[in-house]
C-alpha positions as a printed Julia matrix, in Angstrom:
259×3 Matrix{Float64}:
 129.69  199.49  308.58
 128.65  203.09  307.95
 126.03  204.1   305.42
 128.68  206.02  303.48
 130.01  202.76  302.01
 126.61  201.6   300.75
 125.31  202.15  297.2
 121.77  203.4   297.4
 119.19  202.4   294.8
 115.89  203.89  295.9
 112.79  202.62  294.02
 110.03  205.11  293.44
 107.48  202.39  293.93
 109.01  201.13  297.21
 106.29  201.44  299.91
 108.94  201.48  302.63
 110.73  204.49  301.22
 109.83  207.35  303.56
 110.08  211.05  302.94
 113.03  211.51  305.3
 115.0   208.85  303.42
 114.89  206.42  306.3
 113.31  202.98  305.85
 114.1   199.33  306.24
 114.3   198.72  302.43
 115.69  202.01  301.2
 119.06  200.73  300.18
 120.04  198.07  297.66
 123.4   196.45  297.66
 125.43  196.08  294.5
 124.58  192.38  294.56
 120.84  193.09  294.53
 121.27  195.65  291.76
 123.13  193.21  289.54
 120.58  190.46  290.25
 117.76  192.72  289.06
 119.6   193.6   285.87
 120.25  189.94  285.19
 116.55  189.15  285.6
 115.62  191.95  283.22
 118.19  190.71  280.7
 116.85  187.15  280.94
 113.29  188.45  280.44
 114.34  190.36  277.31
 116.11  187.26  275.91
 113.02  185.1   276.53
 110.75  187.62  274.79
 113.11  187.8   271.82
 113.2   183.99  271.6
 109.39  183.79  271.66
 109.16  186.43  268.92
 111.72  184.59  266.77
 109.92  181.26  267.16
 106.56  182.84  266.24
 108.14  184.45  263.17
 109.68  181.17  262.02
 106.39  179.3   262.46
 104.55  181.92  260.41
 107.24  181.79  257.72
 107.02  177.99  257.62
 103.25  178.15  257.17
 103.58  180.66  254.34
 106.23  178.55  252.61
 104.22  175.36  252.99
 101.17  177.08  251.57
 103.17  178.38  248.61
 104.47  174.88  247.92
 101.06  173.25  248.09
  99.17  175.84  246.09
 100.28  177.34  242.75
 100.52  181.07  242.46
  97.35  182.82  241.48
  96.46  182.49  237.82
  94.28  185.54  237.92
  95.36  187.89  235.11
  96.38  191.47  235.75
  93.69  192.63  233.35
  89.98  191.94  233.7
  88.22  189.22  231.72
  84.58  188.22  232.25
  85.68  184.58  231.81
  87.63  184.69  235.07
  84.56  183.41  236.89
  84.64  180.06  235.07
  88.39  179.41  234.96
  89.04  175.94  236.37
  92.38  174.18  236.43
  93.07  170.54  235.67
  96.1   168.31  235.11
  96.47  166.89  231.61
  99.16  164.98  229.78
  99.84  166.0   226.17
  99.42  163.49  223.36
 102.52  163.32  221.1
 100.39  162.57  218.04
 102.95  160.3   216.39
 102.15  156.61  216.71
  98.67  157.46  217.99
  97.04  160.22  215.97
  94.48  162.61  217.41
  91.22  163.67  215.79
  92.91  166.92  214.78
  95.47  165.29  212.5
  95.1   164.26  208.9
  92.93  165.46  206.04
  89.24  164.66  206.05
  85.84  166.19  206.64
  85.89  164.72  210.16
  89.17  166.49  210.94
  87.82  169.78  209.6
  84.72  169.4   211.73
  86.78  168.64  214.85
  88.82  171.79  214.34
  85.73  173.86  213.76
  84.19  172.57  216.97
  87.1   174.07  218.9
  86.23  177.67  218.14
  83.02  178.06  216.11
  80.08  179.88  217.75
  82.29  181.57  220.35
  81.97  185.21  219.31
  79.75  186.46  222.08
  77.88  189.33  223.65
  78.71  190.77  227.08
  76.7   193.26  229.16
  77.79  196.85  229.49
  78.82  196.27  233.12
  81.48  193.81  231.91
  82.45  195.76  228.81
  83.2   198.8   230.98
  85.82  196.79  232.89
  87.75  195.69  229.81
  91.18  197.28  229.23
  90.1   198.16  225.69
  86.87  199.59  224.36
  84.65  197.25  222.35
  81.67  197.89  220.07
  77.98  197.99  221.07
  75.35  195.74  219.45
  72.64  197.94  217.96
  69.96  195.23  217.94
  70.6   194.42  221.61
  71.04  197.66  223.58
  73.24  197.26  226.63
  75.35  194.48  225.09
  78.75  194.56  223.4
  80.62  192.21  221.05
  83.52  190.21  222.5
  85.56  187.03  222.07
  88.17  185.14  224.07
  91.58  185.19  222.4
  92.09  181.43  222.79
  89.46  180.89  220.08
  91.19  183.35  217.75
  94.48  181.51  218.25
  92.84  178.17  217.47
  91.34  179.67  214.32
  94.8   180.88  213.36
  96.39  177.5   214.0
  93.77  175.8   211.86
  94.44  178.36  209.15
  98.15  177.46  209.18
  97.28  173.76  209.11
  95.16  174.23  206.02
  97.82  176.41  204.39
 100.25  173.46  204.66
  97.91  171.48  202.41
  96.83  174.02  199.83
  96.26  171.31  197.25
  93.58  169.77  199.48
  92.04  173.14  200.42
  92.36  174.56  196.91
  89.02  176.36  197.16
  89.77  177.96  200.53
  90.02  181.71  200.03
  91.24  182.34  203.59
  94.79  181.12  203.04
  96.42  184.24  201.67
 100.07  184.79  202.55
  99.34  187.89  204.62
  96.68  186.15  206.69
  98.84  183.08  207.31
 101.81  185.26  208.27
  99.6   187.14  210.72
  98.49  183.84  212.23
 102.03  182.55  212.69
 103.11  185.68  214.52
  99.92  185.87  216.54
 100.48  182.33  217.84
 104.12  183.18  218.57
 103.04  186.08  220.75
 100.38  184.0   222.46
 102.83  181.2   223.32
 105.33  183.69  224.72
 102.58  185.43  226.67
 101.23  182.27  228.31
 104.73  180.76  228.67
 103.93  177.18  229.67
 106.46  176.27  232.4
 105.68  172.55  232.48
 109.0   170.67  232.44
 109.99  168.52  229.47
 111.88  165.36  230.4
 114.38  162.95  228.84
 114.32  159.2   229.5
 116.26  156.16  228.45
 114.62  154.23  225.61
 115.35  150.5   225.57
 113.92  150.32  222.06
 116.25  152.99  220.67
 119.12  152.41  223.12
 119.33  156.16  223.59
 118.13  158.99  225.76
 114.96  160.4   224.22
 113.0   163.56  224.97
 109.35  163.06  225.85
 106.41  165.44  225.52
 103.82  163.43  227.45
 104.51  165.16  230.77
 101.69  166.56  232.87
 100.59  170.15  232.44
  98.5   172.5   234.54
  95.74  173.47  232.14
  92.66  175.61  232.16
  89.55  173.58  231.52
  89.03  174.39  227.85
  85.6   172.76  227.51
  84.25  174.82  230.39
  85.48  178.06  228.8
  84.07  177.1   225.39
  80.7   176.17  226.86
  80.61  179.46  228.77
  81.33  181.44  225.58
  78.74  179.55  223.56
  76.08  180.26  226.15
  76.68  183.94  225.37
  77.2   183.57  221.62
  76.17  186.33  219.27
  73.15  185.12  217.31
  73.43  187.63  214.47
  76.58  189.31  213.15
  76.69  193.07  213.41
  76.67  195.47  210.49
  80.37  196.39  210.43
  79.69  199.5   208.31
  77.24  201.08  210.74
  78.54  203.3   213.53
  76.79  203.1   216.89
  77.55  205.76  219.49
  77.99  204.76  223.11
  79.45  206.14  226.33
  82.04  203.54  227.28
  85.4   204.99  228.39
  87.46  206.26  225.5
  90.32  206.21  224.71
  90.78  202.63  225.92
  92.57  201.99  229.18
  95.35  200.22  227.3
  95.95  200.78  223.61
């Protein structure tokens, strides 16, 4: 057969390809050409399969990690208390058949409520105050420190204020139960509940005693360790209240980062 009927497929890297075009391996038949393309196609498919498998394994690891670990509870805004935040699982107490120490009217109940938030107004160093989203006030007697408080303690104060307002006859001498203050407390707690938005799931179960489906509030919750936060705040508590009528100049950023 003459060379005119042969498809030539010279390879630049072919060591047998001579300058005059004559060599034992210069030509490739159509069969050889197709075989090479098939090999290349198979190689591409194998590489794509390996890439896909690696991607799926990585995705599975990410999904498994997301299922095992809750999303970060770190707030968008800075708080010096972030360093002591610790989570725990707790079941709520309904407070119906079995009352808690925070229910009823007595000196012991008042003391229990006070223990939740008293002595928690604290001092923080300038390095922490400068990171807050809002400017706070310096303490004249302790240069380099600023007054601060965690909002959870303000909300507990407000809730206790509402509790006392429900029993004005018992707290007849309490001058902190004015309508405006109580109204402020109600709306402050509303905003706090909506802000924290507890997503623990309430459940309904069949009650043999009532022969009905009943909603329960004893389900488990993911909670921040309250005692640890309170202890941390008390370790920094302000020993002497500031003179609220005395201005003290300072160089913290102003206006605040967020108003």
